[in-house]
Coordinates of C-alpha atoms (C1' of nucleotides) in Angstrom, one line a residue:
Chain A
M33 CA -19.3 -20.9 -11.3
T34 CA -18.0 -19.7 -8.0
S35 CA -19.3 -21.4 -4.9
P36 CA -21.4 -19.0 -2.9
T37 CA -19.5 -19.3 0.3
P38 CA -15.8 -19.9 -0.2
A39 CA -14.3 -22.6 2.1
E40 CA -13.3 -21.4 5.5
P41 CA -9.5 -20.9 5.6
A42 CA -7.6 -23.6 7.6
S43 CA -6.3 -21.1 10.1
R44 CA -9.8 -19.8 10.9
R45 CA -11.2 -23.3 11.1
L46 CA -8.5 -24.2 13.6
A47 CA -9.1 -21.0 15.5
R48 CA -12.8 -21.8 15.7
A49 CA -12.2 -25.3 17.0
L50 CA -9.9 -24.0 19.7
R51 CA -12.4 -21.2 20.5
E52 CA -15.1 -23.8 21.0
D53 CA -12.8 -25.9 23.2
I54 CA -12.4 -22.8 25.4
A55 CA -16.1 -21.9 25.4
H56 CA -17.0 -25.5 26.4
G57 CA -14.4 -25.6 29.1
D58 CA -12.3 -28.4 27.5
L59 CA -9.6 -25.8 27.6
A60 CA -10.0 -24.1 31.0
P61 CA -8.6 -20.7 32.0
G62 CA -4.9 -21.2 32.7
D63 CA -4.7 -24.3 30.6
K64 CA -1.8 -24.6 28.1
L65 CA -2.7 -25.1 24.5
P66 CA -0.9 -27.7 22.4
S67 CA 2.3 -26.2 20.9
E68 CA 2.1 -24.7 17.5
R69 CA 4.2 -27.5 16.1
T70 CA 1.8 -30.1 17.6
L71 CA -1.3 -28.3 16.4
A72 CA 0.2 -28.1 12.9
E73 CA 1.0 -31.8 12.8
T74 CA -2.4 -33.0 14.3
H75 CA -4.3 -30.8 11.9
G76 CA -2.2 -31.4 8.9
V77 CA -1.2 -27.8 8.3
A78 CA 2.1 -25.9 8.2
R79 CA 3.3 -24.4 11.5
N80 CA 2.7 -20.9 10.2
T81 CA -1.0 -21.8 9.7
A82 CA -1.4 -23.1 13.2
R83 CA 0.4 -20.0 14.4
E84 CA -2.0 -17.8 12.6
A85 CA -4.9 -19.6 14.3
V86 CA -3.3 -18.9 17.7
R87 CA -2.8 -15.3 16.7
I88 CA -6.5 -14.9 15.9
L89 CA -7.4 -16.1 19.4
A90 CA -4.8 -13.8 20.9
D91 CA -6.2 -10.8 19.1
E92 CA -9.6 -11.7 20.5
G93 CA -8.1 -11.6 24.0
L94 CA -8.8 -15.3 24.6
V95 CA -5.3 -16.6 25.0
T96 CA -1.8 -15.2 25.8
A97 CA 1.4 -16.5 24.3
E98 CA 4.4 -16.7 26.7
H99 CA 7.7 -16.9 24.9
G100 CA 9.5 -20.2 25.6
R101 CA 6.6 -21.5 27.8
G102 CA 3.6 -21.9 25.7
V103 CA 0.2 -20.5 24.9
F104 CA -2.3 -20.3 27.7
V105 CA -6.1 -19.7 28.0
R106 CA -6.4 -16.3 29.6
P107 CA -8.0 -16.4 33.1
K108 CA -10.7 -13.8 33.7
P109 CA -9.9 -12.3 37.0
P110 CA -12.6 -10.1 38.7
L111 CA -12.6 -6.6 37.4
M112 CA -11.8 -3.7 39.7
R113 CA -14.7 -1.4 39.5
F114 CA -14.5 2.3 39.9
G115 CA -17.4 4.7 40.3
Q116 CA -18.2 8.1 41.7
R117 CA -17.8 6.9 45.2
R118 CA -14.1 7.3 44.6
Y119 CA -14.7 11.0 45.1
A120 CA -17.0 10.9 48.1
R121 CA -15.9 12.8 51.2
T122 CA -17.3 10.1 53.5
L123 CA -15.0 7.5 52.0
R124 CA -12.0 9.9 52.4
E125 CA -12.8 10.7 56.0
S126 CA -13.8 7.2 57.2
T127 CA -10.9 5.3 55.8
G128 CA -8.3 8.0 55.1
K129 CA -7.2 6.1 52.1
S130 CA -7.8 6.5 48.4
P131 CA -10.6 4.6 46.6
F132 CA -8.1 2.8 44.5
R133 CA -6.5 1.3 47.6
A134 CA -9.9 0.3 49.0
E135 CA -10.9 -1.4 45.8
V136 CA -7.7 -3.3 45.4
E137 CA -7.7 -4.4 49.0
A138 CA -11.3 -5.6 48.6
Q139 CA -10.0 -8.1 46.1
G140 CA -7.3 -9.3 48.4
R141 CA -4.5 -7.7 46.5
I142 CA -1.9 -5.3 47.6
P143 CA -2.3 -1.7 46.2
R144 CA 0.5 0.7 45.5
V145 CA 0.4 4.2 44.0
D146 CA 3.5 5.9 42.8
C147 CA 3.7 9.5 42.0
T148 CA 6.3 9.5 39.3
S149 CA 6.5 13.2 38.3
I150 CA 5.2 16.6 39.3
T151 CA 5.8 19.4 36.9
R152 CA 4.5 22.8 36.1
I153 CA 3.5 23.2 32.5
T154 CA 1.5 25.1 29.9
P155 CA -1.7 23.1 29.5
I156 CA -2.7 21.4 26.3
P157 CA -5.9 22.7 24.8
E158 CA -8.1 19.7 25.9
V159 CA -7.1 20.4 29.5
A160 CA -7.3 24.2 29.3
E161 CA -10.7 24.0 27.9
R162 CA -12.0 21.7 30.6
L163 CA -10.4 23.8 33.3
D164 CA -11.8 26.9 31.7
I165 CA -8.5 28.7 31.8
N166 CA -6.4 30.7 29.2
P167 CA -3.5 28.5 28.2
E168 CA -1.5 31.5 27.2
T169 CA -1.5 33.2 30.6
E170 CA -2.1 30.4 33.1
T171 CA 0.0 27.3 33.9
V172 CA -1.0 24.1 35.5
V173 CA 0.6 21.5 37.8
R174 CA 0.8 18.1 36.2
R175 CA 1.0 15.0 38.5
E176 CA 1.6 11.6 37.0
N177 CA 0.5 8.6 39.1
W178 CA 0.9 4.9 38.5
Y179 CA -1.5 2.5 40.1
Y180 CA -0.5 -1.1 40.9
A181 CA -2.1 -4.2 42.4
D182 CA 0.4 -6.8 43.6
D183 CA 3.0 -4.9 41.6
E184 CA 1.0 -5.4 38.4
P185 CA 0.4 -2.0 36.8
I186 CA -3.3 -1.4 36.4
Q187 CA -3.7 2.3 35.4
V188 CA -2.0 5.6 34.9
G189 CA -3.5 8.8 36.0
V190 CA -2.4 12.3 35.1
T191 CA -3.9 15.1 37.1
Y192 CA -3.8 18.7 35.9
S193 CA -4.8 21.6 38.2
P194 CA -4.4 25.4 37.9
W195 CA -1.2 26.8 39.5
S196 CA -3.3 29.6 41.0
I197 CA -5.2 27.0 43.1
V198 CA -2.5 24.6 44.1
E199 CA 0.4 27.0 44.6
G200 CA 1.8 26.5 48.1
T201 CA 0.0 23.2 48.7
P202 CA 1.5 19.7 48.7
I203 CA -0.4 19.2 45.4
A204 CA 2.2 21.4 43.7
D205 CA 5.3 19.8 44.9
S206 CA 4.9 16.7 47.1
A207 CA 4.4 13.1 46.3
Q208 CA 2.8 12.7 49.7
M209 CA -0.7 14.0 49.9
G210 CA -1.4 13.3 53.6
K211 CA -4.6 12.0 55.2
G212 CA -7.6 12.1 52.9
S213 CA -5.4 12.5 49.9
L214 CA -5.7 14.9 47.0
Y215 CA -9.3 16.0 47.3
A216 CA -9.0 16.8 51.0
R217 CA -6.3 19.3 50.0
F218 CA -8.5 20.8 47.3
E219 CA -11.3 21.1 49.8
E220 CA -9.0 23.0 52.2
K221 CA -8.3 25.5 49.4
G222 CA -12.1 26.1 49.0
H223 CA -12.8 23.6 46.3
P224 CA -14.9 20.7 47.7
I225 CA -15.5 18.2 44.9
T226 CA -19.2 18.4 44.3
T227 CA -19.8 17.3 40.7
I228 CA -17.8 15.3 38.3
R229 CA -17.8 14.8 34.5
E230 CA -16.5 11.5 33.2
E231 CA -15.7 11.1 29.5
I232 CA -15.1 7.6 28.5
S233 CA -13.7 6.0 25.4
S234 CA -11.8 2.9 24.5
R235 CA -9.1 2.0 22.1
M236 CA -6.1 -0.3 21.5
P237 CA -3.0 0.8 23.5
T238 CA 0.0 2.5 22.0
P239 CA 3.3 0.7 22.1
D240 CA 4.4 2.9 25.0
E241 CA 1.3 1.9 26.9
V242 CA 1.8 -1.8 26.1
A243 CA 5.3 -1.5 27.5
G244 CA 4.4 0.6 30.6
L245 CA 1.3 -1.2 31.6
R246 CA 2.6 -4.6 30.4
I247 CA -0.6 -5.1 28.4
P248 CA -1.0 -8.5 26.6
D249 CA -2.1 -8.7 23.0
G250 CA -5.8 -8.3 22.4
V251 CA -6.5 -6.2 25.5
P252 CA -7.8 -2.6 24.9
V253 CA -7.5 0.3 27.3
I254 CA -10.2 2.4 28.8
D255 CA -9.5 6.1 28.3
L256 CA -11.2 8.2 30.9
T257 CA -11.1 12.0 31.2
H258 CA -12.3 13.1 34.6
T259 CA -13.2 16.7 35.5
G260 CA -13.9 17.8 39.1
Y261 CA -16.2 20.8 39.9
D262 CA -16.5 22.5 43.2
D263 CA -19.7 23.7 45.0
Q264 CA -19.8 26.7 42.8
D265 CA -19.6 24.6 39.7
R266 CA -16.0 25.8 38.9
P267 CA -13.8 23.1 37.4
F268 CA -10.6 22.8 39.4
E269 CA -8.9 19.6 38.3
V270 CA -8.8 17.3 35.2
T271 CA -7.4 13.8 35.4
T272 CA -6.9 11.5 32.5
F273 CA -6.7 7.8 33.2
V274 CA -5.6 5.0 31.0
M275 CA -6.6 1.6 32.4
R276 CA -6.1 -1.9 31.4
A277 CA -9.6 -2.9 30.2
D278 CA -9.1 -6.6 31.3
R279 CA -8.6 -5.4 34.9
S280 CA -10.8 -2.4 35.2
A281 CA -14.5 -1.5 34.9
L282 CA -16.5 1.6 35.7
D283 CA -19.7 1.6 37.7
Y284 CA -21.7 4.8 38.1
R285 CA -25.1 5.5 39.7
M286 CA -26.6 8.9 38.9
P287 CA -29.9 10.8 38.8
V288 CA -31.5 11.5 35.5
E289 CA -31.7 15.2 35.0
D290 CA -34.9 16.8 33.8
Chain B
M244 CA 28.3 -12.2 25.3
T245 CA 24.8 -11.3 24.5
S246 CA 24.1 -7.8 23.5
P247 CA 21.9 -6.1 26.2
T248 CA 19.1 -5.1 23.8
P249 CA 18.6 -7.5 20.9
A250 CA 18.2 -5.8 17.5
E251 CA 14.6 -4.7 16.8
P252 CA 13.0 -7.1 14.4
A253 CA 12.6 -5.8 10.8
S254 CA 8.8 -6.0 10.9
R255 CA 8.6 -3.8 14.0
R256 CA 11.1 -1.4 12.6
L257 CA 9.0 -1.0 9.5
A258 CA 5.9 -0.7 11.6
R259 CA 7.5 2.0 13.7
A260 CA 8.6 3.9 10.6
L261 CA 5.1 3.8 9.2
R262 CA 3.6 4.7 12.5
E263 CA 5.8 7.8 12.6
D264 CA 4.8 8.7 9.1
I265 CA 1.2 8.6 10.3
A266 CA 1.9 10.6 13.4
H267 CA 3.8 13.3 11.5
G268 CA 1.0 13.5 8.9
D269 CA 3.2 12.3 6.0
L270 CA 0.5 9.7 5.8
A271 CA -2.7 11.4 6.4
P272 CA -6.1 9.9 7.4
G273 CA -7.5 8.2 4.3
D274 CA -4.2 7.9 2.6
K275 CA -3.2 4.6 1.0
L276 CA 0.0 2.9 2.2
P277 CA 2.4 1.5 -0.3
S278 CA 1.5 -2.1 -1.2
E279 CA 2.9 -4.9 0.8
R280 CA 5.0 -5.9 -2.2
T281 CA 6.4 -2.4 -2.6
L282 CA 7.2 -2.0 1.1
A283 CA 9.0 -5.3 1.0
E284 CA 11.1 -4.3 -2.0
T285 CA 11.9 -0.8 -0.8
H286 CA 12.9 -2.0 2.6
G287 CA 14.7 -5.1 1.5
V288 CA 12.5 -7.7 3.3
A289 CA 10.3 -10.5 2.3
R290 CA 6.6 -9.7 1.6
N291 CA 5.5 -11.6 4.7
T292 CA 7.7 -9.4 6.8
A293 CA 6.2 -6.2 5.3
R294 CA 2.8 -7.8 5.8
E295 CA 3.6 -8.4 9.5
A296 CA 4.4 -4.7 9.9
V297 CA 1.1 -3.7 8.4
R298 CA -0.6 -6.1 10.7
I299 CA 1.0 -4.6 13.7
L300 CA -0.5 -1.2 12.7
A301 CA -3.9 -2.8 12.0
D302 CA -3.9 -4.3 15.5
E303 CA -3.2 -0.9 16.9
G304 CA -6.2 0.5 15.1
L305 CA -4.1 2.8 13.0
V306 CA -4.8 1.4 9.5
T307 CA -7.4 -0.8 7.8
A308 CA -6.7 -3.3 5.0
E309 CA -9.2 -3.5 2.2
H310 CA -9.0 -6.6 0.2
G311 CA -8.1 -5.9 -3.4
R312 CA -7.8 -2.1 -2.8
G313 CA -5.0 -1.5 -0.4
V314 CA -4.2 -0.5 3.1
F315 CA -5.5 2.9 4.3
V316 CA -4.8 5.2 7.3
R317 CA -7.9 5.0 9.4
P318 CA -9.7 8.4 9.6
K319 CA -10.8 9.4 13.0
P320 CA -14.4 10.5 12.7
P321 CA -15.9 12.4 15.6
L322 CA -17.2 10.1 18.3
M323 CA -20.8 9.9 19.1
R324 CA -21.2 10.7 22.7
F325 CA -23.8 9.3 25.0
G326 CA -24.6 10.4 28.5
Q327 CA -27.4 10.4 31.0
R328 CA -29.3 13.1 29.1
R329 CA -30.3 10.2 26.8
Y330 CA -32.8 9.4 29.6
A331 CA -34.0 12.9 30.4
R332 CA -37.8 13.5 30.1
T333 CA -37.3 17.0 28.8
L334 CA -35.4 15.6 25.8
R335 CA -38.1 13.0 25.2
E336 CA -40.9 15.6 25.4
S337 CA -39.3 18.4 23.5
T338 CA -38.1 16.4 20.5
G339 CA -40.2 13.3 20.7
K340 CA -37.2 11.4 19.4
S341 CA -34.7 9.1 21.0
P342 CA -31.4 10.4 22.1
F343 CA -29.6 8.2 19.7
R344 CA -31.4 9.9 16.8
A345 CA -30.6 13.3 18.2
E346 CA -26.9 12.5 18.6
V347 CA -26.5 11.0 15.1
E348 CA -28.4 13.9 13.5
A349 CA -26.2 16.3 15.4
Q350 CA -23.3 14.9 13.4
G351 CA -25.1 15.3 10.1
R352 CA -25.7 11.6 9.7
I353 CA -28.9 9.7 9.2
P354 CA -30.0 7.6 12.1
R355 CA -31.9 4.3 12.0
V356 CA -33.0 2.0 14.8
D357 CA -34.3 -1.5 14.0
C358 CA -36.0 -3.6 16.5
T359 CA -35.0 -7.0 15.3
S360 CA -36.7 -9.3 17.9
I361 CA -39.1 -9.2 20.8
T362 CA -39.3 -12.4 22.9
R363 CA -40.4 -13.5 26.3
I364 CA -37.8 -15.4 28.2
T365 CA -36.4 -16.6 31.5
P366 CA -33.9 -14.0 32.5
I367 CA -30.2 -14.9 32.8
P368 CA -28.8 -14.4 36.3
E369 CA -27.1 -11.1 35.6
V370 CA -30.4 -9.6 34.4
A371 CA -32.5 -11.1 37.2
E372 CA -30.1 -9.9 39.8
R373 CA -30.2 -6.3 38.5
L374 CA -34.0 -6.3 38.1
D375 CA -34.3 -7.8 41.6
I376 CA -36.6 -10.6 40.5
N377 CA -36.7 -14.3 40.9
P378 CA -35.6 -16.0 37.7
E379 CA -37.5 -19.1 38.5
T380 CA -40.9 -17.5 38.8
E381 CA -40.8 -14.4 36.7
T382 CA -40.2 -13.9 33.1
V383 CA -38.9 -10.9 31.2
V384 CA -39.4 -9.4 27.7
R385 CA -36.3 -9.2 25.7
R386 CA -36.1 -6.5 23.0
E387 CA -33.1 -6.4 20.6
N388 CA -32.3 -3.1 18.9
W389 CA -29.7 -2.3 16.2
Y390 CA -28.6 1.3 15.9
Y391 CA -27.2 2.7 12.6
A392 CA -25.7 6.0 11.3
D393 CA -25.9 6.3 7.6
D394 CA -26.5 2.5 7.4
E395 CA -23.3 1.9 9.3
P396 CA -24.0 -0.3 12.4
I397 CA -22.9 1.5 15.5
Q398 CA -24.3 -0.4 18.5
V399 CA -26.6 -3.2 19.6
G400 CA -28.9 -2.8 22.6
V401 CA -30.8 -5.5 24.3
T402 CA -33.5 -4.4 26.8
Y403 CA -34.9 -6.7 29.4
S404 CA -38.0 -5.7 31.5
P405 CA -40.2 -7.7 33.8
W406 CA -43.3 -9.2 32.1
S407 CA -45.3 -8.0 35.1
I408 CA -44.6 -4.4 34.2
V409 CA -44.8 -4.5 30.4
E410 CA -47.7 -6.9 29.9
G411 CA -50.2 -5.3 27.7
T412 CA -48.0 -2.4 26.6
P413 CA -46.3 -1.9 23.2
I414 CA -43.1 -2.7 25.0
A415 CA -44.1 -6.3 25.1
D416 CA -45.0 -6.8 21.5
S417 CA -44.5 -3.9 19.2
A418 CA -41.5 -2.6 17.4
Q419 CA -43.1 0.8 17.4
M420 CA -42.9 2.6 20.7
G421 CA -44.8 5.8 19.7
K422 CA -44.0 9.3 20.7
G423 CA -41.4 9.7 23.5
S424 CA -40.3 6.1 22.9
L425 CA -39.7 3.4 25.4
Y426 CA -39.3 5.5 28.6
A427 CA -42.5 7.3 28.0
R428 CA -44.3 4.0 28.0
F429 CA -42.6 3.0 31.3
E430 CA -43.6 6.3 32.8
E431 CA -47.2 5.7 31.9
K432 CA -47.0 2.4 33.8
G433 CA -45.9 4.2 36.9
H434 CA -42.1 3.9 36.4
P435 CA -40.6 7.3 35.6
I436 CA -36.9 6.8 35.1
T437 CA -35.2 8.6 37.9
T438 CA -31.9 7.0 38.6
I439 CA -29.6 5.0 36.3
R440 CA -26.7 2.7 37.0
E441 CA -24.1 2.4 34.2
E442 CA -21.6 -0.5 34.3
I443 CA -18.9 0.0 31.7
S444 CA -16.2 -2.3 30.4
S445 CA -14.3 -2.8 27.2
R446 CA -13.0 -5.8 25.3
M447 CA -12.2 -7.1 21.9
P448 CA -15.3 -8.1 19.9
T449 CA -16.4 -11.7 19.4
P450 CA -16.4 -13.0 15.8
D451 CA -20.2 -12.6 15.8
E452 CA -19.9 -9.0 16.8
V453 CA -17.2 -8.4 14.2
A454 CA -19.6 -9.7 11.6
G455 CA -22.7 -8.0 12.9
L456 CA -21.3 -4.6 13.6
R457 CA -18.8 -4.8 10.7
I458 CA -15.9 -3.9 13.1
P459 CA -12.5 -3.5 11.5
D460 CA -9.4 -5.2 13.0
G461 CA -7.9 -3.4 16.0
V462 CA -11.2 -1.8 17.2
P463 CA -12.5 -2.8 20.6
V464 CA -16.1 -2.6 21.8
I465 CA -17.5 -0.8 24.8
D466 CA -19.7 -3.1 26.8
L467 CA -22.3 -1.2 28.8
T468 CA -24.9 -2.6 31.2
H469 CA -27.5 0.0 32.0
T470 CA -30.1 -0.3 34.8
G471 CA -33.1 2.1 35.1
Y472 CA -34.7 2.8 38.5
D473 CA -38.0 4.6 39.1
D474 CA -38.9 7.3 41.6
Q475 CA -39.2 4.6 44.3
D476 CA -35.8 3.3 43.5
R477 CA -37.2 0.1 42.0
P478 CA -35.3 -1.3 39.0
F479 CA -37.6 -1.8 36.0
E480 CA -35.4 -2.3 33.0
V481 CA -31.9 -3.5 32.2
T482 CA -30.2 -2.8 28.8
T483 CA -26.9 -4.1 27.6
F484 CA -25.2 -2.2 24.9
V485 CA -22.3 -3.3 22.7
M486 CA -20.8 -0.3 20.9
R487 CA -18.0 0.1 18.4
A488 CA -15.4 1.9 20.4
D489 CA -14.1 3.9 17.4
R490 CA -17.6 5.5 16.9
S491 CA -18.8 5.8 20.5
A492 CA -17.9 7.5 23.7
L493 CA -19.7 8.1 27.0
D494 CA -20.0 11.4 28.7
Y495 CA -21.6 11.7 32.1
R496 CA -22.0 14.5 34.6
M497 CA -23.0 13.6 38.1
P498 CA -23.0 14.7 41.7
V499 CA -20.6 13.2 44.1
E500 CA -22.5 11.6 46.9
D501 CA -21.5 12.1 50.5
Chain C
dT150 C1' -6.2 -8.0 -16.9
dA151 C1' -3.2 -6.1 -13.6
dG152 C1' -2.6 -5.1 -8.9
dT153 C1' -4.0 -5.6 -4.4
dG154 C1' -4.6 -8.1 0.0
dG155 C1' -5.5 -13.2 2.1
dT156 C1' -3.8 -17.6 2.8
dC157 C1' -0.5 -21.2 2.8
dT158 C1' 3.9 -24.0 2.5
dA159 C1' 8.5 -25.8 4.0
dG160 C1' 12.1 -24.6 5.9
dA161 C1' 15.5 -21.8 8.7
dC162 C1' 17.5 -19.5 12.7
dC163 C1' 16.9 -16.9 17.1
dA164 C1' 15.4 -16.0 22.0
dC165 C1' 13.4 -17.7 26.0
dC166 C1' 12.3 -21.2 29.6
dA167 C1' 12.6 -25.3 32.2
dT168 C1' 15.2 -29.3 33.3
Chain D
dT37 C1' 19.7 -29.5 26.5
dG38 C1' 15.2 -29.8 24.3
dG39 C1' 10.9 -27.6 23.6
dT40 C1' 8.6 -23.4 23.2
dG41 C1' 7.2 -19.1 20.8
dG42 C1' 9.3 -15.1 17.6
dT43 C1' 10.9 -13.9 13.3
dC44 C1' 12.1 -14.4 8.5
dT45 C1' 12.5 -16.2 3.7
dA46 C1' 11.0 -17.3 -1.1
dG47 C1' 7.7 -18.8 -3.3
dA48 C1' 2.8 -20.2 -4.6
dC49 C1' -2.2 -19.8 -5.4
dC50 C1' -6.6 -17.6 -4.3
dA51 C1' -10.1 -13.7 -3.9
dC52 C1' -11.2 -9.1 -4.5
dT53 C1' -11.1 -4.4 -6.9
dA54 C1' -10.5 -1.5 -10.6
dT55 C1' -9.7 -0.6 -15.3

DNA sequence: TAGTGGTCTAGACCACCAT
DNA sequence: TGGTGGTCTAGACCACTAT
């Protein structure tokens, strides 16, 4: 007695129609959608139903609502791509600037990196494990960095390194790292970065991250835990990054081990 | 005259309360939330408002609604981790099975890989560019694979390789790759996989992906474009993966080039 | 059959933005 | 000021799950 495929709800039908308009370019990136009230009237539904359709698209990351202005097709700006070159000594020495700055400038945007806090703490288990230290007897220095392009926050990085290594260096207490930045200082202390491990996952942002990184609805974050090893294969720093996934991508090239 | 911080909306307040219950373990993974109607009554709001609160949590990936059953705190199963070892010859030769199978079995789950289509096509520009071929004169073989753990779809992979390389091999026309799988066949044709490039991004799934991979609300996908290079640094295959981000992670270890 | 989530209506008021 | 999205209400019916 029941029909095999129940009728598609009005909100999804409307969402599908708008999605196709976007896919076909009838609604181009940056374009403003009709207002919720207009959509409701022209499609013969209640405003809440039109609103639900818009929300479906927002959850897919296709549109962004701006309070008081309207709903807009989200433009797809080029992604900033980060790979292992960000740790190469040649890059450090030739430009003297960090790979984040290089990548952002390559896109014609203005980079900024703020070190917002430097503290000495007892490491959490995930960090202690990767640094191969005893969390009950050893402390680490925690440096929190915020990365911006044109004042738009792109990623947050938190670097942990053993106190025994960074004691007395700018890493332990200065926001200014000097020429060649962080990894030049590690190298001076006998820890040239030689191998890296990158653990990558993705998820929806927490409310704090939404606020801090100003992340629109429907945009996930990339969660990256980076571990640096020196020429004797000793881990000496762990950095966790949280990146806006609509602004960031990762790009690695590596040998296949046998 | 206006208060500096407008009152928090009731739906967000309720969402925050529930979020804290989850964080504190009062609501453990797998637990059922009170019904929307119960939440509405106990918090003195309309059902739609309680529903909105639940939706906020679903969009964050914290809970999953099951029609007719209730809303449940989403358990966090261990992630399946994939790295460059998945391409190592030693792994191929010692186990004879693909790294996906090995990883899934390591978690006590039953792997399955279905090759759902093999076609010969004109490559799209992104693929042609990575394979360094002329899309107007060369064709590629497209193999689509679906990967399951305990019959739960985890990822989709689409492999493209030049017809000139795979012509006459099982890669071009057989769902069965034989011992050592795909990369053993490439090696036999003079293309041992030596270097890989991995381009990683993340986004919300399309409606097709939601349906195909049975992805719950609030779960992004990891989008991975993999390129394989042989011992003469010639690219010979490109594979694009779409993975459920709540089931998959990537884990690479690589040297830093100077 | 009872209880759950899924969808929808018609209306209201608020907060934000541009003019 | 008028138009926009953001939130909320009180009610309704449908579809799914379990008993």
